[in-house]
Short mmCIF file of C-alpha atoms in Angstrom, two decimals:
data_model
loop_
_atom_site.label_atom_id
_atom_site.label_comp_id
_atom_site.label_asym_id
_atom_site.label_seq_id
_atom_site.Cartn_x
_atom_site.Cartn_y
_atom_site.Cartn_z
CA MET A 892 0.04 0.06 -0.12
CA ILE A 893 1.09 3.62 -0.85
CA TYR A 894 -0.50 5.61 1.70
CA LEU A 895 -0.40 9.70 0.99
CA ASP A 896 -3.41 10.69 3.34
CA ASN A 897 -0.92 11.81 5.92
CA ALA A 898 -2.90 14.98 6.73
CA ALA A 899 -5.92 12.74 7.90
CA THR A 900 -3.75 10.34 10.20
CA THR A 901 -0.26 8.97 10.24
CA LYS A 902 1.02 5.20 11.20
CA PRO A 903 1.94 5.34 15.06
CA SER A 904 5.67 5.24 15.28
CA GLU A 905 6.84 1.52 16.11
CA SER A 906 9.80 2.88 18.35
CA ALA A 907 7.81 5.65 20.43
CA LEU A 908 5.18 2.78 20.84
CA LYS A 909 8.00 0.17 22.05
CA LYS A 910 9.56 2.97 24.16
CA ALA A 911 6.20 3.77 26.17
CA GLU A 912 4.91 0.12 26.39
CA ILE A 913 6.08 0.31 30.08
CA PHE A 914 3.45 2.81 30.95
CA ASN A 915 0.97 0.11 29.82
CA SER A 916 2.69 -3.15 31.36
CA GLU A 917 4.23 -1.60 34.29
CA TYR A 918 3.71 2.17 35.09
CA TYR A 919 0.14 1.83 34.38
CA PHE A 920 -0.91 3.86 37.58
CA ASN A 921 -3.39 6.93 38.03
CA PRO A 922 -1.02 9.94 38.09
CA SER A 923 -3.29 11.63 40.75
CA ALA A 924 -2.92 8.75 42.84
CA LEU A 925 -0.55 9.89 45.98
CA TYR A 926 1.59 6.76 46.41
CA ARG A 927 4.68 6.20 44.70
CA GLY A 928 3.64 4.78 41.17
CA GLY A 929 1.17 7.48 40.75
CA LEU A 930 3.78 10.11 41.81
CA ASP A 931 6.08 8.67 39.38
CA CYS A 932 3.63 8.59 36.38
CA ALA A 933 2.86 12.39 37.22
CA LYS A 934 6.30 12.98 36.86
CA GLU A 935 6.67 11.38 33.38
CA VAL A 936 3.45 13.43 32.50
CA LYS A 937 5.39 16.48 33.46
CA LYS A 938 8.41 15.42 31.15
CA ALA A 939 5.90 15.19 28.39
CA LYS A 940 4.87 18.69 28.52
CA GLU A 941 8.46 19.78 29.15
CA SER A 942 9.08 17.99 25.73
CA VAL A 943 6.22 19.84 23.94
CA LEU A 944 7.58 23.39 24.92
CA LYS A 945 10.99 22.42 24.23
CA ASN A 946 9.76 21.75 20.52
CA LEU A 947 7.80 24.75 20.22
CA GLY A 948 10.81 27.05 21.81
CA THR A 949 8.75 28.71 24.53
CA SER A 950 9.07 29.11 28.13
CA ASP A 951 6.06 31.60 28.19
CA HIS A 952 3.43 29.01 27.94
CA GLU A 953 2.08 25.82 29.46
CA VAL A 954 0.57 22.51 28.59
CA ILE A 955 -2.88 20.95 29.09
CA PHE A 956 -3.27 17.55 27.68
CA THR A 957 -6.43 16.64 25.77
CA SER A 958 -8.19 14.08 23.93
CA CYS A 959 -7.50 15.59 20.59
CA GLY A 960 -6.98 18.43 18.58
CA THR A 961 -10.96 19.16 18.45
CA GLU A 962 -11.12 19.09 22.06
CA SER A 963 -8.25 21.79 22.32
CA ASP A 964 -9.76 23.90 19.57
CA ASN A 965 -13.16 23.79 21.70
CA THR A 966 -11.47 24.62 24.87
CA ALA A 967 -9.74 27.59 23.48
CA ILE A 968 -13.01 29.02 21.81
CA PHE A 969 -15.46 28.40 24.22
CA CYS A 970 -13.39 28.95 27.27
CA ALA A 971 -11.08 31.71 27.11
CA VAL A 972 -13.68 34.48 26.61
CA LYS A 973 -16.96 34.32 28.30
CA ARG A 974 -19.01 36.26 25.70
CA GLY A 975 -18.23 39.02 23.09
CA SER A 976 -17.20 39.27 19.42
CA TYR A 977 -15.15 36.45 17.76
CA VAL A 978 -13.09 36.48 14.65
CA THR A 979 -11.98 33.45 12.54
CA ASP A 980 -11.26 32.62 8.73
CA LYS A 981 -13.45 30.77 6.39
CA GLY A 982 -10.52 28.09 5.74
CA GLU A 983 -10.55 26.75 9.37
CA HIS A 984 -10.69 23.11 10.44
CA ALA A 985 -14.40 21.93 11.32
CA ALA A 986 -13.52 21.74 14.85
CA VAL A 987 -12.81 25.74 14.55
CA TYR A 988 -15.00 26.62 11.83
CA LYS A 989 -18.63 25.13 13.36
CA SER A 990 -17.42 26.11 17.21
CA PHE A 991 -17.69 29.46 15.75
CA CYS A 992 -21.04 28.75 13.99
CA GLU A 993 -22.44 27.40 17.08
CA LEU A 994 -21.35 30.67 18.92
CA LYS A 995 -23.11 32.58 16.26
CA ASN A 996 -26.22 30.66 16.78
CA LYS A 997 -25.98 31.47 20.72
CA GLY A 998 -26.38 34.82 19.77
CA GLN A 999 -22.56 35.91 19.66
CA THR A 1000 -20.85 38.52 17.44
CA VAL A 1001 -19.09 36.41 14.77
CA PHE A 1002 -16.99 37.31 11.83
CA PHE A 1003 -15.60 35.00 9.09
CA ALA A 1004 -12.62 36.61 7.46
CA ASP A 1005 -11.98 35.79 3.53
CA LEU A 1006 -9.36 33.65 2.00
CA LEU A 1007 -6.94 34.24 -0.91
CA PRO A 1008 -6.96 31.56 -3.58
CA ASP A 1009 -4.17 29.59 -1.78
CA GLY A 1010 -6.54 29.17 1.25
CA SER A 1011 -4.49 31.63 3.31
CA VAL A 1012 -6.40 34.37 5.22
CA ASP A 1013 -6.69 37.74 3.78
CA THR A 1014 -4.90 39.73 6.19
CA ASP A 1015 -5.79 43.06 4.62
CA LYS A 1016 -9.40 42.27 5.48
CA LEU A 1017 -8.90 40.81 8.80
CA TYR A 1018 -6.97 43.70 10.20
CA ASP A 1019 -9.47 46.22 8.81
CA TYR A 1020 -12.39 44.18 10.25
CA VAL A 1021 -10.71 44.34 13.71
CA SER A 1022 -9.64 48.04 13.53
CA ASN A 1023 -12.86 48.92 12.83
CA ASN A 1024 -14.78 46.87 15.29
CA ARG A 1025 -14.65 45.65 18.98
CA VAL A 1026 -13.12 42.11 18.91
CA ASP A 1027 -12.31 39.91 21.64
CA PHE A 1028 -11.19 36.51 20.24
CA VAL A 1029 -9.48 35.49 17.04
CA SER A 1030 -8.79 32.22 15.83
CA ILE A 1031 -6.44 31.80 12.70
CA VAL A 1032 -5.19 28.51 11.66
CA HIS A 1033 -1.46 27.92 11.45
CA VAL A 1034 -1.44 25.72 8.42
CA ASN A 1035 -4.60 24.98 6.37
CA ASN A 1036 -5.57 21.29 6.36
CA GLU A 1037 -6.69 21.08 2.54
CA THR A 1038 -4.41 23.41 0.76
CA GLY A 1039 -1.21 23.58 3.16
CA ALA A 1040 -1.43 27.31 3.09
CA ILE A 1041 0.94 28.58 5.89
CA ASN A 1042 -0.36 31.78 8.05
CA ASP A 1043 2.09 33.60 9.60
CA ILE A 1044 0.53 33.48 13.03
CA ASN A 1045 3.42 35.07 15.04
CA GLU A 1046 2.88 38.20 13.01
CA ILE A 1047 -0.62 38.14 12.55
CA ALA A 1048 -0.65 37.92 16.41
CA LYS A 1049 1.71 40.66 17.15
CA LYS A 1050 -0.32 43.02 14.45
CA LEU A 1051 -3.64 42.11 15.82
CA LYS A 1052 -2.43 42.91 19.40
CA GLU A 1053 -1.01 46.37 17.96
CA ILE A 1054 -4.67 46.97 17.36
CA ASN A 1055 -6.12 45.91 20.16
CA ASN A 1056 -3.61 44.27 23.23
CA LYS A 1057 -6.63 42.68 25.00
CA ILE A 1058 -7.51 40.34 22.04
CA VAL A 1059 -6.80 36.51 22.76
CA PHE A 1060 -5.43 35.03 19.87
CA HIS A 1061 -5.74 31.12 19.36
CA SER A 1062 -4.28 28.97 16.44
CA ASP A 1063 -4.84 25.52 15.61
CA GLY A 1064 -1.57 24.24 15.17
CA VAL A 1065 -2.28 20.57 14.31
CA GLN A 1066 -0.78 20.10 10.74
CA ALA A 1067 2.31 22.52 11.86
CA TYR A 1068 3.53 20.82 14.93
CA GLY A 1069 6.54 18.34 14.05
CA LYS A 1070 6.39 19.53 10.52
CA LEU A 1071 7.35 23.22 10.36
CA PRO A 1072 10.32 24.81 11.73
CA TYR A 1073 9.05 27.56 13.92
CA LYS A 1074 8.99 29.04 17.44
CA LEU A 1075 6.01 30.13 19.60
CA SER A 1076 5.48 33.79 20.39
CA LYS A 1077 4.34 35.14 23.37
CA ASN A 1078 1.52 36.90 21.20
CA ILE A 1079 0.18 33.37 20.86
CA ASP A 1080 -2.56 32.83 23.72
CA LEU A 1081 -3.75 29.34 22.88
CA TYR A 1082 -2.36 26.82 20.32
CA SER A 1083 -3.72 23.35 19.59
CA ILE A 1084 -1.76 20.14 18.38
CA SER A 1085 -2.44 16.70 18.13
CA ALA A 1086 -0.52 13.22 18.32
CA HIS A 1087 -2.10 11.29 15.41
CA LYS A 1088 -0.68 13.77 13.09
CA ILE A 1089 2.82 13.31 13.76
CA ASN A 1090 2.87 9.49 14.44
CA GLY A 1091 1.62 9.20 17.90
CA LEU A 1092 -1.88 7.88 18.84
CA LYS A 1093 -5.06 9.15 18.23
CA GLY A 1094 -6.79 10.37 21.28
CA VAL A 1095 -4.42 12.44 22.46
CA GLY A 1096 -3.82 16.09 21.97
CA ALA A 1097 -3.01 19.32 23.67
CA LEU A 1098 -3.67 23.25 24.23
CA ILE A 1099 -0.70 25.20 24.75
CA LYS A 1100 -1.77 28.07 26.69
CA ARG A 1101 0.09 31.56 27.73
CA LYS A 1102 0.77 30.84 31.48
CA THR A 1103 -0.80 34.25 32.46
CA LEU A 1104 -3.82 33.79 30.53
CA SER A 1105 -7.03 33.14 32.33
CA LEU A 1106 -9.10 29.93 31.05
CA ALA A 1107 -12.15 28.21 32.59
CA PRO A 1108 -12.14 24.47 32.12
CA TYR A 1109 -14.06 22.81 29.39
CA ILE A 1110 -14.47 19.29 31.05
CA ILE A 1111 -15.44 19.26 34.90
CA GLY A 1112 -14.43 16.78 37.17
CA GLY A 1113 -11.29 15.66 39.35
CA GLY A 1114 -9.54 18.81 38.68
CA GLN A 1115 -6.66 17.14 36.61
CA GLU A 1116 -4.07 19.44 34.41
CA ASN A 1117 -4.19 21.91 37.12
CA GLY A 1118 -7.70 22.20 37.20
CA LEU A 1119 -8.22 23.02 33.67
CA ARG A 1120 -9.09 19.52 32.02
CA SER A 1121 -10.42 17.09 34.29
CA GLY A 1122 -10.17 13.31 33.30
CA THR A 1123 -7.33 10.71 34.17
CA GLU A 1124 -4.48 11.34 31.75
CA ASN A 1125 -3.70 8.76 29.11
CA VAL A 1126 -0.03 8.24 30.32
CA PHE A 1127 0.83 5.52 27.65
CA GLY A 1128 -0.99 7.90 24.94
CA ILE A 1129 1.03 10.98 26.56
CA LYS A 1130 4.45 9.28 26.23
CA VAL A 1131 3.87 8.04 22.75
CA PHE A 1132 3.17 11.64 21.78
CA GLU A 1133 6.05 12.80 23.52
CA TYR A 1134 8.35 10.42 21.88
CA ALA A 1135 7.14 10.72 18.43
CA GLY A 1136 7.52 14.36 18.81
CA GLU A 1137 11.09 13.82 19.94
CA GLU A 1138 11.56 11.73 16.67
CA ARG A 1139 10.30 14.28 14.65
CA TYR A 1140 11.80 17.20 16.15
CA THR A 1141 15.66 15.71 16.14
CA VAL A 1142 15.11 15.67 12.33
CA LEU A 1143 12.57 18.53 11.83
CA ASN A 1144 14.81 20.22 9.06
CA GLU A 1145 15.75 17.38 7.34
CA ASN A 1146 12.16 15.84 7.14
CA PHE A 1147 11.07 19.39 5.84
CA ASN A 1148 13.82 18.86 2.95
CA LYS A 1149 12.89 15.35 2.29
CA VAL A 1150 9.27 16.04 2.23
CA THR A 1151 9.95 19.27 -0.36
CA ALA A 1152 11.46 16.82 -2.64
CA LEU A 1153 8.72 14.51 -2.54
CA LYS A 1154 6.23 17.22 -2.98
CA ASN A 1155 8.51 18.77 -6.20
CA LYS A 1156 8.78 15.48 -7.47
CA ALA A 1157 4.47 14.89 -7.48
CA LEU A 1158 4.16 18.27 -8.99
CA SER A 1159 6.65 17.86 -11.67
CA LEU A 1160 4.90 14.80 -13.20
CA ILE A 1161 1.54 15.33 -12.51
CA ASP A 1162 -0.44 15.94 -15.65
CA LYS A 1163 -1.18 19.88 -15.99
CA SER A 1164 -3.49 19.29 -19.01
CA ILE A 1165 -5.98 17.46 -16.22
CA PHE A 1166 -5.08 18.83 -13.15
CA LYS A 1167 -5.19 22.16 -11.69
CA VAL A 1168 -2.61 22.69 -8.71
CA ILE A 1169 -4.53 24.48 -6.08
CA SER A 1170 -1.65 24.71 -3.08
CA SER A 1171 0.74 27.71 -3.66
CA ASP A 1172 4.58 27.48 -4.24
CA ASN A 1173 5.14 28.63 -0.50
CA ALA A 1174 2.51 25.99 1.13
CA SER A 1175 3.63 23.55 3.47
CA PRO A 1176 5.41 20.65 1.51
CA TYR A 1177 3.19 18.16 3.78
CA VAL A 1178 0.24 18.96 1.76
CA LEU A 1179 -0.75 19.17 -1.93
CA SER A 1180 -4.23 19.82 -3.19
CA VAL A 1181 -5.06 19.27 -7.04
CA SER A 1182 -8.17 19.30 -9.15
CA ALA A 1183 -8.91 17.09 -11.87
CA VAL A 1184 -11.17 19.77 -13.50
CA GLY A 1185 -14.42 18.35 -14.73
CA LEU A 1186 -14.22 14.86 -13.00
CA LYS A 1187 -15.04 13.64 -9.60
CA GLY A 1188 -12.18 13.27 -7.28
CA GLU A 1189 -14.26 10.85 -5.08
CA VAL A 1190 -14.34 8.48 -8.02
CA LEU A 1191 -10.67 8.81 -8.85
CA MET A 1192 -9.91 8.47 -5.03
CA HIS A 1193 -11.82 5.11 -4.96
CA ILE A 1194 -10.04 4.04 -8.15
CA LEU A 1195 -6.48 4.39 -6.65
CA GLU A 1196 -7.70 2.72 -3.69
CA SER A 1197 -8.63 -0.31 -5.24
CA GLU A 1198 -5.02 -0.18 -6.93
CA GLY A 1199 -3.67 0.12 -3.15
CA ILE A 1200 -2.89 4.15 -3.08
CA ILE A 1201 -4.61 6.08 -0.64
CA VAL A 1202 -5.10 9.64 -1.24
CA GLY A 1203 -7.59 11.82 0.20
CA ASN A 1204 -10.28 14.33 -1.35
CA GLY A 1205 -10.58 17.01 1.28
CA SER A 1206 -10.59 16.98 4.98
CA ALA A 1207 -11.60 13.60 6.60
CA CYS A 1208 -13.33 15.54 9.32
CA SER A 1209 -15.96 16.66 6.69
CA SER A 1210 -16.40 13.92 4.23
CA LYS A 1211 -20.37 14.28 4.44
CA ASN A 1212 -20.36 17.60 2.58
CA PRO A 1213 -20.43 17.25 -1.43
CA PHE A 1214 -17.34 19.43 -1.72
CA SER A 1215 -14.98 21.23 0.32
CA ARG A 1216 -16.12 24.38 2.15
CA VAL A 1217 -12.42 25.54 2.29
CA ILE A 1218 -11.96 25.30 -1.44
CA GLU A 1219 -15.00 26.90 -2.27
CA SER A 1220 -14.05 29.70 -0.03
CA CYS A 1221 -10.89 30.18 -2.16
CA GLY A 1222 -13.09 31.27 -4.91
CA TYR A 1223 -13.33 27.99 -7.19
CA ASP A 1224 -16.16 26.92 -9.22
CA LYS A 1225 -18.15 23.70 -8.91
CA ASN A 1226 -15.86 21.84 -11.88
CA VAL A 1227 -12.86 22.46 -9.89
CA LEU A 1228 -14.31 21.73 -6.49
CA ASN A 1229 -15.57 18.32 -7.63
CA GLY A 1230 -12.26 17.24 -8.73
CA VAL A 1231 -10.38 18.01 -5.65
CA ILE A 1232 -7.52 15.47 -4.57
CA ARG A 1233 -5.50 15.73 -1.40
CA ILE A 1234 -1.93 14.11 -1.52
CA SER A 1235 -0.51 14.52 1.86
CA PHE A 1236 3.07 13.47 2.53
CA SER A 1237 5.30 11.71 5.18
CA PRO A 1238 9.09 11.43 5.65
CA TYR A 1239 8.59 7.65 5.20
CA ASN A 1240 7.22 8.08 1.86
CA THR A 1241 9.90 7.29 -0.99
CA ASP A 1242 10.52 8.71 -4.59
CA ASP A 1243 9.49 5.41 -6.06
CA GLU A 1244 5.83 5.89 -4.28
CA ILE A 1245 5.42 8.97 -5.27
CA VAL A 1246 6.33 8.28 -9.15
CA LYS A 1247 3.84 5.26 -9.27
CA ALA A 1248 1.13 7.16 -7.28
CA ILE A 1249 1.16 10.12 -9.66
CA GLU A 1250 1.66 7.57 -12.85
CA ARG A 1251 -1.41 5.98 -11.56
CA LEU A 1252 -3.53 9.25 -11.01
CA ASN A 1253 -2.36 10.35 -14.39
CA ASP A 1254 -3.54 7.31 -16.21
CA ASN A 1255 -6.89 6.79 -14.30
CA ALA A 1256 -7.83 10.60 -14.86
CA LYS A 1257 -7.29 10.16 -18.54
CA LYS A 1258 -9.30 7.02 -18.92
CA LEU A 1259 -12.26 9.00 -16.94
CA LYS A 1260 -11.98 11.70 -19.13
CA GLY A 1261 -12.12 9.27 -22.40
CA ILE A 1262 -14.93 7.67 -20.54
CA MET A 1263 -16.94 11.04 -20.25
CA ASN A 1264 -15.71 12.27 -23.90
#
């Protein structure tokens, strides 16, 4: 199988699983317990938090472990500001976008900033709105999960706070953490990450919070995570997340260069007479979105699947929509929207896999074109 849907999920790291296995077999204690085993597990959770902060290059923040990126996003959006005016963009992951829709349904003031054709936020319109309206909370994705567009969140947060220093700024960093070289600035109040996007396990995420920011808990109970996220911590999953993150960050730049070469290989081979490239040249190398204009991307996806090649046709979290809300917001028409294919890479993919996958993508698209004509 050639797996090229790594933006949806990744294969768990065997070495990280093996290293963390002791927290299933021997150190399986509740980290809230006051006996030695529980205290040792609590220390291991603390080590994992320190590792995440080291990877992000920050001492201004703290880590709250959650069950996933969606929970982290929801906690930030619903718990940092009690009520007020909220701003995001039209290209957000459903975990953010639908949370803002829920805020709007509950009577809060919500504004969705436009996108540029590559899926990045139109910062001119964003700054204009914030300059002319009262705004309490802003959420702008770091890397668009469908086009790979990179928003300069450090710069965006800085400019927003120059306009209004009371704004709480959040970013969904799920497609950036462990993939892009960057450091989290003190202007970022809240930042969401997820384990299963970087060869960790599903069911583990984290919300990175600026230390001095006041945040109400989203999940109420025993008061774990310094009272900010109740529920017994998944020590095994957290340690796999830590070790997978360490593996990624040890070779972060090497992986970035390798994946860039894989993406460039794909771009050089893809038939431009059939496929329109949606992702920009300066997008994340981990995501490449194209469209077989006039064809159905879902049909192509299933044909490739039958041949042992796995690609996506948009966000796995919005698969029930007839076509991508995000790509539509970039300004494309129905012919482009119907044909969207997302190819998302891993450092573990090879040149040979890319060559075979793109050859089969081209050939199958040509056949479909012939059938239709």
